[in-house]
PDB file of C-alpha atoms in Angstrom:
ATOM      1  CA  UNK A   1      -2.423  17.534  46.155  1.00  0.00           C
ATOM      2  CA  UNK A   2      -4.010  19.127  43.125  1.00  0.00           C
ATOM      3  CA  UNK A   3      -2.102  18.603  40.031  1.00  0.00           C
ATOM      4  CA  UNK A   4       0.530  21.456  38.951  1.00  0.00           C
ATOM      5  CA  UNK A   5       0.126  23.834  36.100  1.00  0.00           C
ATOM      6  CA  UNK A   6       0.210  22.982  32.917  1.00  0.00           C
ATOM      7  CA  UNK A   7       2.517  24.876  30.012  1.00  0.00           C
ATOM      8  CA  UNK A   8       0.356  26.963  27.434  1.00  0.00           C
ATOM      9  CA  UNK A   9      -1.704  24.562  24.582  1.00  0.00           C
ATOM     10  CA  UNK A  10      -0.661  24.531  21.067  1.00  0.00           C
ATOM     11  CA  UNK A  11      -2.206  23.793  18.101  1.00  0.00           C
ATOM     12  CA  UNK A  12      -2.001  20.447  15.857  1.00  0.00           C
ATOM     13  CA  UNK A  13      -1.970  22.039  12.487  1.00  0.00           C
ATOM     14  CA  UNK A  14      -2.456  18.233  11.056  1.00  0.00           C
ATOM     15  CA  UNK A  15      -6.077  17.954  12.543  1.00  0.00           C
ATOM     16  CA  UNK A  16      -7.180  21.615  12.448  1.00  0.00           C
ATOM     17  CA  UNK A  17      -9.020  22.536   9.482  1.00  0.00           C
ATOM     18  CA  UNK A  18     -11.408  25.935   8.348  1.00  0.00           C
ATOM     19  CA  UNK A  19     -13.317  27.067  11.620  1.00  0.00           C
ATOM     20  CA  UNK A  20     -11.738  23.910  13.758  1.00  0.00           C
ATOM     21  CA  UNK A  21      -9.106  24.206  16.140  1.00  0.00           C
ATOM     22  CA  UNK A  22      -7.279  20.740  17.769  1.00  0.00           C
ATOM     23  CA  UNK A  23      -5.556  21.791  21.011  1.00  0.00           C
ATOM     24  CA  UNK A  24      -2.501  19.608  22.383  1.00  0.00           C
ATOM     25  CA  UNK A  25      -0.578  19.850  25.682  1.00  0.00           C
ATOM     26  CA  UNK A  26       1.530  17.600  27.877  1.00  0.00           C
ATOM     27  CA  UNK A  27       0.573  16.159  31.027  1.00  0.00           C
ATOM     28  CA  UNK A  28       1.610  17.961  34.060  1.00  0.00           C
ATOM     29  CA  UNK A  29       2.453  16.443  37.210  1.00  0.00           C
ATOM     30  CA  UNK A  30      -0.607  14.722  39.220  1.00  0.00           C
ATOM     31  CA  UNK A  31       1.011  15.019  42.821  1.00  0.00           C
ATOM     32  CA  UNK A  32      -0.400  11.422  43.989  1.00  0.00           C
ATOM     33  CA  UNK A  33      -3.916  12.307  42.560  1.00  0.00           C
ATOM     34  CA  UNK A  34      -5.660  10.521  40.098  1.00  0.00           C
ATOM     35  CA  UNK A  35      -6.240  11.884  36.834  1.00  0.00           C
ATOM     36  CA  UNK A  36      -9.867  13.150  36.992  1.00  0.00           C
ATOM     37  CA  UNK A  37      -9.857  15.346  33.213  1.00  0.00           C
ATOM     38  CA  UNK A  38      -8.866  18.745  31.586  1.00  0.00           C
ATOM     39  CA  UNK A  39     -10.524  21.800  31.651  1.00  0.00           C
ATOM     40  CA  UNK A  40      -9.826  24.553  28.807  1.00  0.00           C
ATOM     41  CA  UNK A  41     -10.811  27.686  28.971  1.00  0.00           C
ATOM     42  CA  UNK A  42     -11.002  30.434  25.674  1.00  0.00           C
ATOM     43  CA  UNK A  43     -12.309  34.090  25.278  1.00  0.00           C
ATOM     44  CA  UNK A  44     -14.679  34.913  22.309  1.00  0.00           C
ATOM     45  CA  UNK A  45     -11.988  35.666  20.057  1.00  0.00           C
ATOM     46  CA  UNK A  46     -12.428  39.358  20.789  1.00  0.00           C
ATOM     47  CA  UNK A  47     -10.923  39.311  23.785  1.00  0.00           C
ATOM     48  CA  UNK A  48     -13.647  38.788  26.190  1.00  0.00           C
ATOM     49  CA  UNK A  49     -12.561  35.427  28.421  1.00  0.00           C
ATOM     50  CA  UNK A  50     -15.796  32.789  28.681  1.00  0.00           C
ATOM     51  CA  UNK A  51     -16.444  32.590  32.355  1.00  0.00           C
ATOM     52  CA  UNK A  52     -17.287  29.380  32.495  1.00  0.00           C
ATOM     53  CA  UNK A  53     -14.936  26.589  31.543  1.00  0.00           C
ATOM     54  CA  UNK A  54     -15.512  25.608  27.392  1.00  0.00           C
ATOM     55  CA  UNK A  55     -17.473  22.353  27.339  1.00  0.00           C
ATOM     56  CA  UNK A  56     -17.400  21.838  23.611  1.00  0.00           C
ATOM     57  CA  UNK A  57     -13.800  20.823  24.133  1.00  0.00           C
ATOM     58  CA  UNK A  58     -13.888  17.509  22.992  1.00  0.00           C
ATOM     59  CA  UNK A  59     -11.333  14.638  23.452  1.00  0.00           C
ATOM     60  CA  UNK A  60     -10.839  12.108  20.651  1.00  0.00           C
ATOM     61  CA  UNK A  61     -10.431   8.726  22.116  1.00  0.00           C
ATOM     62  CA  UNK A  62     -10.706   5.112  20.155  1.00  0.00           C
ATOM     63  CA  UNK A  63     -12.382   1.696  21.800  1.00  0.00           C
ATOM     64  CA  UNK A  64      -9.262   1.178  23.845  1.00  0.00           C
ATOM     65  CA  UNK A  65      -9.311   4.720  25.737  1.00  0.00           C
ATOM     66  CA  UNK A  66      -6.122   5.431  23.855  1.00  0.00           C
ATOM     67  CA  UNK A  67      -5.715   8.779  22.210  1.00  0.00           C
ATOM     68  CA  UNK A  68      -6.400   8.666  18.874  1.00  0.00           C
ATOM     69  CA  UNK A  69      -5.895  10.923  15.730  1.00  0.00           C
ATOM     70  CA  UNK A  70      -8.300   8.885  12.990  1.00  0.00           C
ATOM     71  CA  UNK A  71     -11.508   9.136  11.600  1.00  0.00           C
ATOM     72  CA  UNK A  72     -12.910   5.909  14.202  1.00  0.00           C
ATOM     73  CA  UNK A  73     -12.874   7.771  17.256  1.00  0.00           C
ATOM     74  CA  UNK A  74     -15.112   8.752  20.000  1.00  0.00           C
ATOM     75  CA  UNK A  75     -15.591  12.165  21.227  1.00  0.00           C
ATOM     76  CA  UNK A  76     -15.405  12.218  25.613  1.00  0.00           C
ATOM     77  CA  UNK A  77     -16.265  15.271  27.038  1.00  0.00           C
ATOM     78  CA  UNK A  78     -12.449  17.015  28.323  1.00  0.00           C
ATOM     79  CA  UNK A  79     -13.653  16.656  31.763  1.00  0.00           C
ATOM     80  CA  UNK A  80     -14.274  13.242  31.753  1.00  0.00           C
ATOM     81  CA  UNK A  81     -11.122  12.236  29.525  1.00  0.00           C
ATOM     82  CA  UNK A  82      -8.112  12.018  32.073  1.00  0.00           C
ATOM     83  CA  UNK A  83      -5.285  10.670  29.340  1.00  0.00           C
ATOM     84  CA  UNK A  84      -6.491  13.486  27.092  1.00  0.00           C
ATOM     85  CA  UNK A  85      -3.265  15.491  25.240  1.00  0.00           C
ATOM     86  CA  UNK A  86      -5.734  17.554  23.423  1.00  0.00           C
ATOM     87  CA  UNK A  87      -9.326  18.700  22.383  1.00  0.00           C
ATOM     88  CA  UNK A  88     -11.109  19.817  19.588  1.00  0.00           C
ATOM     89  CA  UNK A  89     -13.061  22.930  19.254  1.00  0.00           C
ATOM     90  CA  UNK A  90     -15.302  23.393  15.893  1.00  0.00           C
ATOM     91  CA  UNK A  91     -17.613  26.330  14.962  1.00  0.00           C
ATOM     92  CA  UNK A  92     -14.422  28.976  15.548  1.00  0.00           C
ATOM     93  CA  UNK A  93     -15.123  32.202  13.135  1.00  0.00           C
ATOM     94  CA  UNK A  94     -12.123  31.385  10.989  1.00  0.00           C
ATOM     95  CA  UNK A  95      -8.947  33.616  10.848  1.00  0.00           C
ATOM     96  CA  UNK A  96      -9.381  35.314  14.212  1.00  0.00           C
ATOM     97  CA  UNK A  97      -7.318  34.347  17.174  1.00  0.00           C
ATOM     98  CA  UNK A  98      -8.264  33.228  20.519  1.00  0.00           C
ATOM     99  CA  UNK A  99      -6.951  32.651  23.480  1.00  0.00           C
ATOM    100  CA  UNK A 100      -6.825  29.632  25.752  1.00  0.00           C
ATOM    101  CA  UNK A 101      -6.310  28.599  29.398  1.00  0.00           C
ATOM    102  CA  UNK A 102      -6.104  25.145  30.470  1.00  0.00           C
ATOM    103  CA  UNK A 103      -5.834  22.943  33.269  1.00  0.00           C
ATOM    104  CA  UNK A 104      -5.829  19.581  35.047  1.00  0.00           C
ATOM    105  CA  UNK A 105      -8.190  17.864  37.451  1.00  0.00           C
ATOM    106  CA  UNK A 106      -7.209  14.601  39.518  1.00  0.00           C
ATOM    107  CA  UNK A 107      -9.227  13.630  42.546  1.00  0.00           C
ATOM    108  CA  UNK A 108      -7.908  16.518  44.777  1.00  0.00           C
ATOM    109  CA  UNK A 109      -9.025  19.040  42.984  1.00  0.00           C
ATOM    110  CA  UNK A 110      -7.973  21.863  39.879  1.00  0.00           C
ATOM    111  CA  UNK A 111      -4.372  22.550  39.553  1.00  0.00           C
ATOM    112  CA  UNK A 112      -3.521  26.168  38.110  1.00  0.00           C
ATOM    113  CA  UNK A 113      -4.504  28.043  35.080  1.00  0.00           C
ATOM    114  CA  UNK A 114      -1.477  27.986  32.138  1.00  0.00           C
ATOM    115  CA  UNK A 115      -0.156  30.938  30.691  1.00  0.00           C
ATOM    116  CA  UNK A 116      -2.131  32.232  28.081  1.00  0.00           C
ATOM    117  CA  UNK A 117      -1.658  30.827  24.372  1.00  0.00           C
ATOM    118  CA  UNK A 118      -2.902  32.724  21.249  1.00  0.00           C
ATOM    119  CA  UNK A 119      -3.809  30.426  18.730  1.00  0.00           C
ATOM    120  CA  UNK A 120      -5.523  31.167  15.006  1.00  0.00           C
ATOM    121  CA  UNK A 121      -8.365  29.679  13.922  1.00  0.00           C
ATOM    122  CA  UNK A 122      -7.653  28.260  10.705  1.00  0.00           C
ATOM    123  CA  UNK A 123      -8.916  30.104   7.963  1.00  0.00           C
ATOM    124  CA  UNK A 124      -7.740  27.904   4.474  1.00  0.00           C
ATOM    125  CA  UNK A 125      -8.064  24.554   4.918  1.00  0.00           C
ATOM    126  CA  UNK A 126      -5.173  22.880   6.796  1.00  0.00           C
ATOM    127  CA  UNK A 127      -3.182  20.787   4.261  1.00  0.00           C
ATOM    128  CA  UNK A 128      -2.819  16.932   5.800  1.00  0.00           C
ATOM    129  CA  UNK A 129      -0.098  14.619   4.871  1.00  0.00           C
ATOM    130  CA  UNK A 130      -0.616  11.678   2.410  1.00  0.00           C
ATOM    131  CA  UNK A 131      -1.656   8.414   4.476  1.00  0.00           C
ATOM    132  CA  UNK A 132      -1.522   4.916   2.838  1.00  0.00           C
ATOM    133  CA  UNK A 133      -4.738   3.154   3.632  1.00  0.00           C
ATOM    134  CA  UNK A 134      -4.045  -0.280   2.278  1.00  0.00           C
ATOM    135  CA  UNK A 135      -1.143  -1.859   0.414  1.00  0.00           C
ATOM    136  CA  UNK A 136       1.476  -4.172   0.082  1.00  0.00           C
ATOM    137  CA  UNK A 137       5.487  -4.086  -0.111  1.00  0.00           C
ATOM    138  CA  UNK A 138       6.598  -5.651  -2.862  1.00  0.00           C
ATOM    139  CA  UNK A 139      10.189  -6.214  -3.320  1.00  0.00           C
ATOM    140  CA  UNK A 140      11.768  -5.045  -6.543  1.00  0.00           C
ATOM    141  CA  UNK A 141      15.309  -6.156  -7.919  1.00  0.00           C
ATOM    142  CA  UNK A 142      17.149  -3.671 -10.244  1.00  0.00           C
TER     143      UNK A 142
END
């Protein structure tokens, strides 16, 4: 059958940044189907719901269809992307909040809408953690 619902999306405050908002959920239960995609849906940030589903959701994906969180990855349309955990939206008006609706597709069909999250568009800058690029361990005596 069609896949169940999904908990409410959060936010990954390590990818978000000014006007950019990086949605993450876990996988719901597929029933037997085949994971098809995600669909999220959002309101204008003034409380008006879009009526069709968002389709500037992106997923982030590297060469091996493996979600990715780096700067070499390729953006699949949510729909398409069926081990998505997330999406990024970008152009968001920064510091209002919006809220989101999401929910899985597999070959039978659309499971159920999740609850409703309110999430903030960033409005400062996001701060992200140090990451070493290159380097070597050197072992040091005292």
């Amino acid at each position: 059958g069609a896949p169940d619902q999904m908990p409410p999306p959060d936010f990954d405050a390590i990818i978000s940044q000014r006007g950019t908002l990086h949605l993450s959920w876990s996988k719901p239960q597929m029933n037997g189907g085949l994971s098809v995609g995600y669909e999220v849906f959002r309101d204008n940030g003034l409380g008006t719901w879009l009526p069709e589903a968002d389709t500037q959701c992106f997923a982030l994906f590297d060469e091996n269809a493996e979600g990715c969180k780096d700067y070499e990855c390729q953006r699949l349309p949510l729909a398409r992307a069926p081990l998505a955990t997330g999406c990024s939206l970008v152009g968001l008006a920064p510091g209002v909040e919006y809220r989101f609706r999401v929910r899985a597709l597999n070959e039978f069909g659309a499971g159920p809408l999740s609850d409703v999250a309110v999430l903030p568009a960033g409005g400062a800058p996001f701060p992200r953690p140090p990451r070493q690029s290159e380097g070597a361990f050197e072992p040091c005596a005292l």
